[in-house]
């Protein structure tokens, strides 16, 4: 890794430490009911989300299209329109999965997606090398959305959720709502917050 990339990775991991110390965080993770009897956290990596289901992939492709429109938007009106399209596509995509799968999605975008967004956001405020590096990394979100579309959700699997979560956090940030305070109370509720924007 370059020094700038290494520093950004440290920011990402430091945010995970912050998450783990949020009041009630461990209880919120346990309440998801997804561990399946494991006690080492391996379920977070190995959960059988239906990545290979063509209908699920199609739904996430629509989310990616709206996400790309949001990232390319040049005005608040364009961002709002893209955000509304994303929210509708998100609801349609998650309507086709089990309740447990939906909880897993909300967990991953809250856990890893917000960590990715935080890493990129903090890097904007760091030294010149990191600021230069992060320009490419923000563009990398759009590159990743296009790659997910080209290569398939079933190829990207869990890594795709980091991208969607970072885009969702950026949508909430641009909406001007106090989403971070709500995140501290309800870290796996980005979907609930997005619905309020629709």
PDB file of C-alpha atoms in Angstrom:
ATOM      1  CA  UNK A   1       0.000   0.000   0.000  1.00  0.00           C
ATOM      2  CA  UNK A   2       1.020   3.591  -0.520  1.00  0.00           C
ATOM      3  CA  UNK A   3       1.375   5.624   2.696  1.00  0.00           C
ATOM      4  CA  UNK A   4      -1.872   7.453   1.866  1.00  0.00           C
ATOM      5  CA  UNK A   5      -3.764   4.198   1.312  1.00  0.00           C
ATOM      6  CA  UNK A   6      -2.317   2.751   4.499  1.00  0.00           C
ATOM      7  CA  UNK A   7      -3.492   5.772   6.519  1.00  0.00           C
ATOM      8  CA  UNK A   8      -6.973   5.493   5.013  1.00  0.00           C
ATOM      9  CA  UNK A   9      -7.089   1.818   5.994  1.00  0.00           C
ATOM     10  CA  UNK A  10      -6.147   2.740   9.563  1.00  0.00           C
ATOM     11  CA  UNK A  11      -9.024   5.275   9.595  1.00  0.00           C
ATOM     12  CA  UNK A  12     -11.408   2.547   8.417  1.00  0.00           C
ATOM     13  CA  UNK A  13     -10.317   0.151  11.155  1.00  0.00           C
ATOM     14  CA  UNK A  14     -10.332   2.882  13.796  1.00  0.00           C
ATOM     15  CA  UNK A  15     -13.961   3.537  12.920  1.00  0.00           C
ATOM     16  CA  UNK A  16     -14.731  -0.125  13.617  1.00  0.00           C
ATOM     17  CA  UNK A  17     -13.289   0.398  17.109  1.00  0.00           C
ATOM     18  CA  UNK A  18     -15.571   3.401  17.512  1.00  0.00           C
ATOM     19  CA  UNK A  19     -18.566   1.338  16.387  1.00  0.00           C
ATOM     20  CA  UNK A  20     -17.805  -1.416  18.863  1.00  0.00           C
ATOM     21  CA  UNK A  21     -17.896   1.106  21.685  1.00  0.00           C
ATOM     22  CA  UNK A  22     -21.254   2.632  20.812  1.00  0.00           C
ATOM     23  CA  UNK A  23     -23.742   2.098  23.658  1.00  0.00           C
ATOM     24  CA  UNK A  24     -25.765  -1.038  22.970  1.00  0.00           C
ATOM     25  CA  UNK A  25     -23.755  -1.978  19.874  1.00  0.00           C
ATOM     26  CA  UNK A  26     -23.028  -5.566  20.915  1.00  0.00           C
ATOM     27  CA  UNK A  27     -26.672  -6.017  21.873  1.00  0.00           C
ATOM     28  CA  UNK A  28     -27.773  -4.644  18.483  1.00  0.00           C
ATOM     29  CA  UNK A  29     -25.519  -7.144  16.686  1.00  0.00           C
ATOM     30  CA  UNK A  30     -26.857 -10.014  18.805  1.00  0.00           C
ATOM     31  CA  UNK A  31     -30.451  -8.895  18.216  1.00  0.00           C
ATOM     32  CA  UNK A  32     -29.991  -9.441  14.482  1.00  0.00           C
ATOM     33  CA  UNK A  33     -30.160 -13.181  15.220  1.00  0.00           C
ATOM     34  CA  UNK A  34     -27.806 -14.036  12.365  1.00  0.00           C
ATOM     35  CA  UNK A  35     -24.893 -15.720  14.150  1.00  0.00           C
ATOM     36  CA  UNK A  36     -26.377 -19.197  13.759  1.00  0.00           C
ATOM     37  CA  UNK A  37     -24.704 -20.493  16.913  1.00  0.00           C
ATOM     38  CA  UNK A  38     -21.223 -19.201  16.035  1.00  0.00           C
ATOM     39  CA  UNK A  39     -19.391 -17.192  18.667  1.00  0.00           C
ATOM     40  CA  UNK A  40     -16.362 -15.963  16.716  1.00  0.00           C
ATOM     41  CA  UNK A  41     -17.996 -13.504  14.318  1.00  0.00           C
ATOM     42  CA  UNK A  42     -17.372 -15.732  11.289  1.00  0.00           C
ATOM     43  CA  UNK A  43     -21.048 -15.376  10.325  1.00  0.00           C
ATOM     44  CA  UNK A  44     -20.306 -11.786   9.298  1.00  0.00           C
ATOM     45  CA  UNK A  45     -18.094 -13.112   6.512  1.00  0.00           C
ATOM     46  CA  UNK A  46     -19.878 -16.357   5.694  1.00  0.00           C
ATOM     47  CA  UNK A  47     -23.564 -15.453   5.866  1.00  0.00           C
ATOM     48  CA  UNK A  48     -25.363 -17.110   2.899  1.00  0.00           C
ATOM     49  CA  UNK A  49     -26.829 -13.969   1.351  1.00  0.00           C
ATOM     50  CA  UNK A  50     -28.465 -14.834  -2.013  1.00  0.00           C
ATOM     51  CA  UNK A  51     -25.783 -13.140  -4.129  1.00  0.00           C
ATOM     52  CA  UNK A  52     -26.218 -15.648  -6.969  1.00  0.00           C
ATOM     53  CA  UNK A  53     -30.001 -15.253  -7.261  1.00  0.00           C
ATOM     54  CA  UNK A  54     -30.606 -13.547 -10.650  1.00  0.00           C
ATOM     55  CA  UNK A  55     -33.629 -11.615  -9.326  1.00  0.00           C
ATOM     56  CA  UNK A  56     -31.595 -10.285  -6.408  1.00  0.00           C
ATOM     57  CA  UNK A  57     -28.759  -9.381  -8.769  1.00  0.00           C
ATOM     58  CA  UNK A  58     -31.187  -7.538 -11.021  1.00  0.00           C
ATOM     59  CA  UNK A  59     -32.509  -5.557  -8.082  1.00  0.00           C
ATOM     60  CA  UNK A  60     -29.046  -4.556  -6.982  1.00  0.00           C
ATOM     61  CA  UNK A  61     -28.163  -3.608 -10.563  1.00  0.00           C
ATOM     62  CA  UNK A  62     -31.016  -1.068 -10.453  1.00  0.00           C
ATOM     63  CA  UNK A  63     -29.631   0.263  -7.171  1.00  0.00           C
ATOM     64  CA  UNK A  64     -26.217   0.597  -8.796  1.00  0.00           C
ATOM     65  CA  UNK A  65     -27.650   2.550 -11.737  1.00  0.00           C
ATOM     66  CA  UNK A  66     -29.328   5.003  -9.369  1.00  0.00           C
ATOM     67  CA  UNK A  67     -26.176   5.159  -7.248  1.00  0.00           C
ATOM     68  CA  UNK A  68     -24.119   6.087 -10.305  1.00  0.00           C
ATOM     69  CA  UNK A  69     -26.617   8.833 -11.173  1.00  0.00           C
ATOM     70  CA  UNK A  70     -26.291  10.164  -7.619  1.00  0.00           C
ATOM     71  CA  UNK A  71     -22.482  10.184  -7.732  1.00  0.00           C
ATOM     72  CA  UNK A  72     -22.527  11.942 -11.115  1.00  0.00           C
ATOM     73  CA  UNK A  73     -25.154  14.524 -10.098  1.00  0.00           C
ATOM     74  CA  UNK A  74     -24.157  18.170 -10.504  1.00  0.00           C
ATOM     75  CA  UNK A  75     -27.014  19.826  -8.646  1.00  0.00           C
ATOM     76  CA  UNK A  76     -29.099  19.277  -5.493  1.00  0.00           C
ATOM     77  CA  UNK A  77     -32.156  18.522  -7.648  1.00  0.00           C
ATOM     78  CA  UNK A  78     -30.273  15.834  -9.577  1.00  0.00           C
ATOM     79  CA  UNK A  79     -29.015  14.332  -6.308  1.00  0.00           C
ATOM     80  CA  UNK A  80     -32.515  14.283  -4.815  1.00  0.00           C
ATOM     81  CA  UNK A  81     -33.954  12.629  -7.926  1.00  0.00           C
ATOM     82  CA  UNK A  82     -31.205   9.990  -7.963  1.00  0.00           C
ATOM     83  CA  UNK A  83     -31.633   9.398  -4.231  1.00  0.00           C
ATOM     84  CA  UNK A  84     -35.372   8.806  -4.656  1.00  0.00           C
ATOM     85  CA  UNK A  85     -34.681   6.374  -7.517  1.00  0.00           C
ATOM     86  CA  UNK A  86     -32.112   4.574  -5.370  1.00  0.00           C
ATOM     87  CA  UNK A  87     -34.514   4.276  -2.417  1.00  0.00           C
ATOM     88  CA  UNK A  88     -37.227   2.798  -4.684  1.00  0.00           C
ATOM     89  CA  UNK A  89     -34.738   0.343  -6.227  1.00  0.00           C
ATOM     90  CA  UNK A  90     -33.433  -0.577  -2.768  1.00  0.00           C
ATOM     91  CA  UNK A  91     -36.913  -1.352  -1.479  1.00  0.00           C
ATOM     92  CA  UNK A  92     -37.692  -3.444  -4.564  1.00  0.00           C
ATOM     93  CA  UNK A  93     -34.400  -5.364  -4.290  1.00  0.00           C
ATOM     94  CA  UNK A  94     -34.788  -6.124  -0.598  1.00  0.00           C
ATOM     95  CA  UNK A  95     -38.464  -7.062  -0.991  1.00  0.00           C
ATOM     96  CA  UNK A  96     -37.223 -10.149  -2.831  1.00  0.00           C
ATOM     97  CA  UNK A  97     -35.091 -11.540   0.007  1.00  0.00           C
ATOM     98  CA  UNK A  98     -35.867 -13.146   3.357  1.00  0.00           C
ATOM     99  CA  UNK A  99     -36.167 -11.004   6.497  1.00  0.00           C
ATOM    100  CA  UNK A 100     -32.869 -12.430   7.727  1.00  0.00           C
ATOM    101  CA  UNK A 101     -31.186 -11.443   4.468  1.00  0.00           C
ATOM    102  CA  UNK A 102     -32.538  -7.929   4.775  1.00  0.00           C
ATOM    103  CA  UNK A 103     -31.164  -7.699   8.331  1.00  0.00           C
ATOM    104  CA  UNK A 104     -27.790  -8.892   7.041  1.00  0.00           C
ATOM    105  CA  UNK A 105     -27.820  -6.244   4.332  1.00  0.00           C
ATOM    106  CA  UNK A 106     -28.628  -3.519   6.874  1.00  0.00           C
ATOM    107  CA  UNK A 107     -25.874  -4.840   9.137  1.00  0.00           C
ATOM    108  CA  UNK A 108     -23.224  -4.800   6.413  1.00  0.00           C
ATOM    109  CA  UNK A 109     -24.063  -1.362   5.021  1.00  0.00           C
ATOM    110  CA  UNK A 110     -24.152   0.019   8.569  1.00  0.00           C
ATOM    111  CA  UNK A 111     -20.979  -1.755   9.661  1.00  0.00           C
ATOM    112  CA  UNK A 112     -18.750  -1.736   6.588  1.00  0.00           C
ATOM    113  CA  UNK A 113     -20.382   0.793   4.296  1.00  0.00           C
ATOM    114  CA  UNK A 114     -20.345   3.561   6.886  1.00  0.00           C
ATOM    115  CA  UNK A 115     -16.762   2.644   7.800  1.00  0.00           C
ATOM    116  CA  UNK A 116     -15.816   3.026   4.103  1.00  0.00           C
ATOM    117  CA  UNK A 117     -17.649   6.372   3.913  1.00  0.00           C
ATOM    118  CA  UNK A 118     -15.960   7.592   7.109  1.00  0.00           C
ATOM    119  CA  UNK A 119     -12.529   6.570   5.855  1.00  0.00           C
ATOM    120  CA  UNK A 120     -13.064   8.554   2.644  1.00  0.00           C
ATOM    121  CA  UNK A 121     -14.595  11.544   4.415  1.00  0.00           C
ATOM    122  CA  UNK A 122     -11.828  11.833   6.991  1.00  0.00           C
ATOM    123  CA  UNK A 123      -9.158  11.399   4.318  1.00  0.00           C
ATOM    124  CA  UNK A 124     -10.465  14.571   2.654  1.00  0.00           C
ATOM    125  CA  UNK A 125      -9.347  16.467   5.757  1.00  0.00           C
ATOM    126  CA  UNK A 126      -5.868  14.966   6.079  1.00  0.00           C
ATOM    127  CA  UNK A 127      -2.511  15.710   4.483  1.00  0.00           C
ATOM    128  CA  UNK A 128      -2.065  16.599   0.807  1.00  0.00           C
ATOM    129  CA  UNK A 129      -1.096  13.066  -0.233  1.00  0.00           C
ATOM    130  CA  UNK A 130      -4.245  11.651   1.343  1.00  0.00           C
ATOM    131  CA  UNK A 131      -6.431  14.359  -0.176  1.00  0.00           C
ATOM    132  CA  UNK A 132      -5.000  13.581  -3.600  1.00  0.00           C
ATOM    133  CA  UNK A 133      -5.427   9.847  -3.061  1.00  0.00           C
ATOM    134  CA  UNK A 134      -9.006  10.173  -1.853  1.00  0.00           C
ATOM    135  CA  UNK A 135     -10.135  11.927  -5.038  1.00  0.00           C
ATOM    136  CA  UNK A 136      -9.435   8.693  -6.875  1.00  0.00           C
ATOM    137  CA  UNK A 137     -11.004   6.625  -4.120  1.00  0.00           C
ATOM    138  CA  UNK A 138     -14.273   8.593  -4.288  1.00  0.00           C
ATOM    139  CA  UNK A 139     -14.278   8.037  -8.041  1.00  0.00           C
ATOM    140  CA  UNK A 140     -13.606   4.418  -7.154  1.00  0.00           C
ATOM    141  CA  UNK A 141     -17.128   4.110  -5.730  1.00  0.00           C
ATOM    142  CA  UNK A 142     -18.537   4.771  -9.203  1.00  0.00           C
ATOM    143  CA  UNK A 143     -15.941   2.437 -10.730  1.00  0.00           C
ATOM    144  CA  UNK A 144     -16.967  -0.260  -8.262  1.00  0.00           C
ATOM    145  CA  UNK A 145     -20.683   0.188  -9.026  1.00  0.00           C
ATOM    146  CA  UNK A 146     -19.932  -0.226 -12.737  1.00  0.00           C
ATOM    147  CA  UNK A 147     -17.778  -3.297 -12.015  1.00  0.00           C
ATOM    148  CA  UNK A 148     -20.531  -4.862  -9.899  1.00  0.00           C
ATOM    149  CA  UNK A 149     -22.880  -4.349 -12.840  1.00  0.00           C
ATOM    150  CA  UNK A 150     -20.389  -5.743 -15.377  1.00  0.00           C
ATOM    151  CA  UNK A 151     -19.028  -8.653 -13.351  1.00  0.00           C
ATOM    152  CA  UNK A 152     -22.147  -9.502 -11.382  1.00  0.00           C
ATOM    153  CA  UNK A 153     -23.323  -9.216  -7.804  1.00  0.00           C
ATOM    154  CA  UNK A 154     -22.513 -12.918  -7.372  1.00  0.00           C
ATOM    155  CA  UNK A 155     -18.822 -12.173  -8.103  1.00  0.00           C
ATOM    156  CA  UNK A 156     -18.523  -9.179  -5.746  1.00  0.00           C
ATOM    157  CA  UNK A 157     -20.681 -10.687  -3.009  1.00  0.00           C
ATOM    158  CA  UNK A 158     -20.143  -9.064   0.380  1.00  0.00           C
ATOM    159  CA  UNK A 159     -17.644  -6.521  -0.983  1.00  0.00           C
ATOM    160  CA  UNK A 160     -20.477  -4.933  -2.960  1.00  0.00           C
ATOM    161  CA  UNK A 161     -22.239  -4.061   0.285  1.00  0.00           C
ATOM    162  CA  UNK A 162     -19.321  -1.832   1.342  1.00  0.00           C
ATOM    163  CA  UNK A 163     -19.871   0.185  -1.821  1.00  0.00           C
ATOM    164  CA  UNK A 164     -23.644   0.450  -1.481  1.00  0.00           C
ATOM    165  CA  UNK A 165     -23.299   1.443   2.169  1.00  0.00           C
ATOM    166  CA  UNK A 166     -20.790   4.200   1.417  1.00  0.00           C
ATOM    167  CA  UNK A 167     -23.100   5.566  -1.285  1.00  0.00           C
ATOM    168  CA  UNK A 168     -26.067   5.439   1.112  1.00  0.00           C
ATOM    169  CA  UNK A 169     -24.141   7.350   3.793  1.00  0.00           C
ATOM    170  CA  UNK A 170     -23.192   9.982   1.212  1.00  0.00           C
ATOM    171  CA  UNK A 171     -26.840  10.288   0.180  1.00  0.00           C
ATOM    172  CA  UNK A 172     -27.834  10.932   3.794  1.00  0.00           C
ATOM    173  CA  UNK A 173     -24.993  13.427   4.177  1.00  0.00           C
ATOM    174  CA  UNK A 174     -26.096  15.400   1.111  1.00  0.00           C
ATOM    175  CA  UNK A 175     -29.717  15.326   2.283  1.00  0.00           C
ATOM    176  CA  UNK A 176     -28.688  17.530   5.198  1.00  0.00           C
ATOM    177  CA  UNK A 177     -30.311  15.380   7.879  1.00  0.00           C
ATOM    178  CA  UNK A 178     -28.696  14.624  11.231  1.00  0.00           C
ATOM    179  CA  UNK A 179     -28.138  11.021  10.236  1.00  0.00           C
ATOM    180  CA  UNK A 180     -24.946  10.579  12.237  1.00  0.00           C
ATOM    181  CA  UNK A 181     -26.710  11.129  15.571  1.00  0.00           C
ATOM    182  CA  UNK A 182     -29.349   8.572  14.580  1.00  0.00           C
ATOM    183  CA  UNK A 183     -26.594   6.205  13.452  1.00  0.00           C
ATOM    184  CA  UNK A 184     -25.093   6.239  16.948  1.00  0.00           C
ATOM    185  CA  UNK A 185     -28.469   5.138  18.329  1.00  0.00           C
ATOM    186  CA  UNK A 186     -29.385   2.731  15.519  1.00  0.00           C
ATOM    187  CA  UNK A 187     -26.285   1.722  13.494  1.00  0.00           C
ATOM    188  CA  UNK A 188     -28.108  -0.831  11.359  1.00  0.00           C
ATOM    189  CA  UNK A 189     -30.891   1.495  10.278  1.00  0.00           C
ATOM    190  CA  UNK A 190     -29.642   3.292   7.168  1.00  0.00           C
ATOM    191  CA  UNK A 191     -32.673   1.948   5.334  1.00  0.00           C
ATOM    192  CA  UNK A 192     -35.039   3.524   7.861  1.00  0.00           C
ATOM    193  CA  UNK A 193     -33.251   6.842   7.489  1.00  0.00           C
ATOM    194  CA  UNK A 194     -33.306   6.677   3.686  1.00  0.00           C
ATOM    195  CA  UNK A 195     -37.054   5.986   3.659  1.00  0.00           C
ATOM    196  CA  UNK A 196     -37.611   9.325   5.391  1.00  0.00           C
ATOM    197  CA  UNK A 197     -36.002  11.062   2.412  1.00  0.00           C
ATOM    198  CA  UNK A 198     -38.387   9.476  -0.109  1.00  0.00           C
TER     199      UNK A 198
END
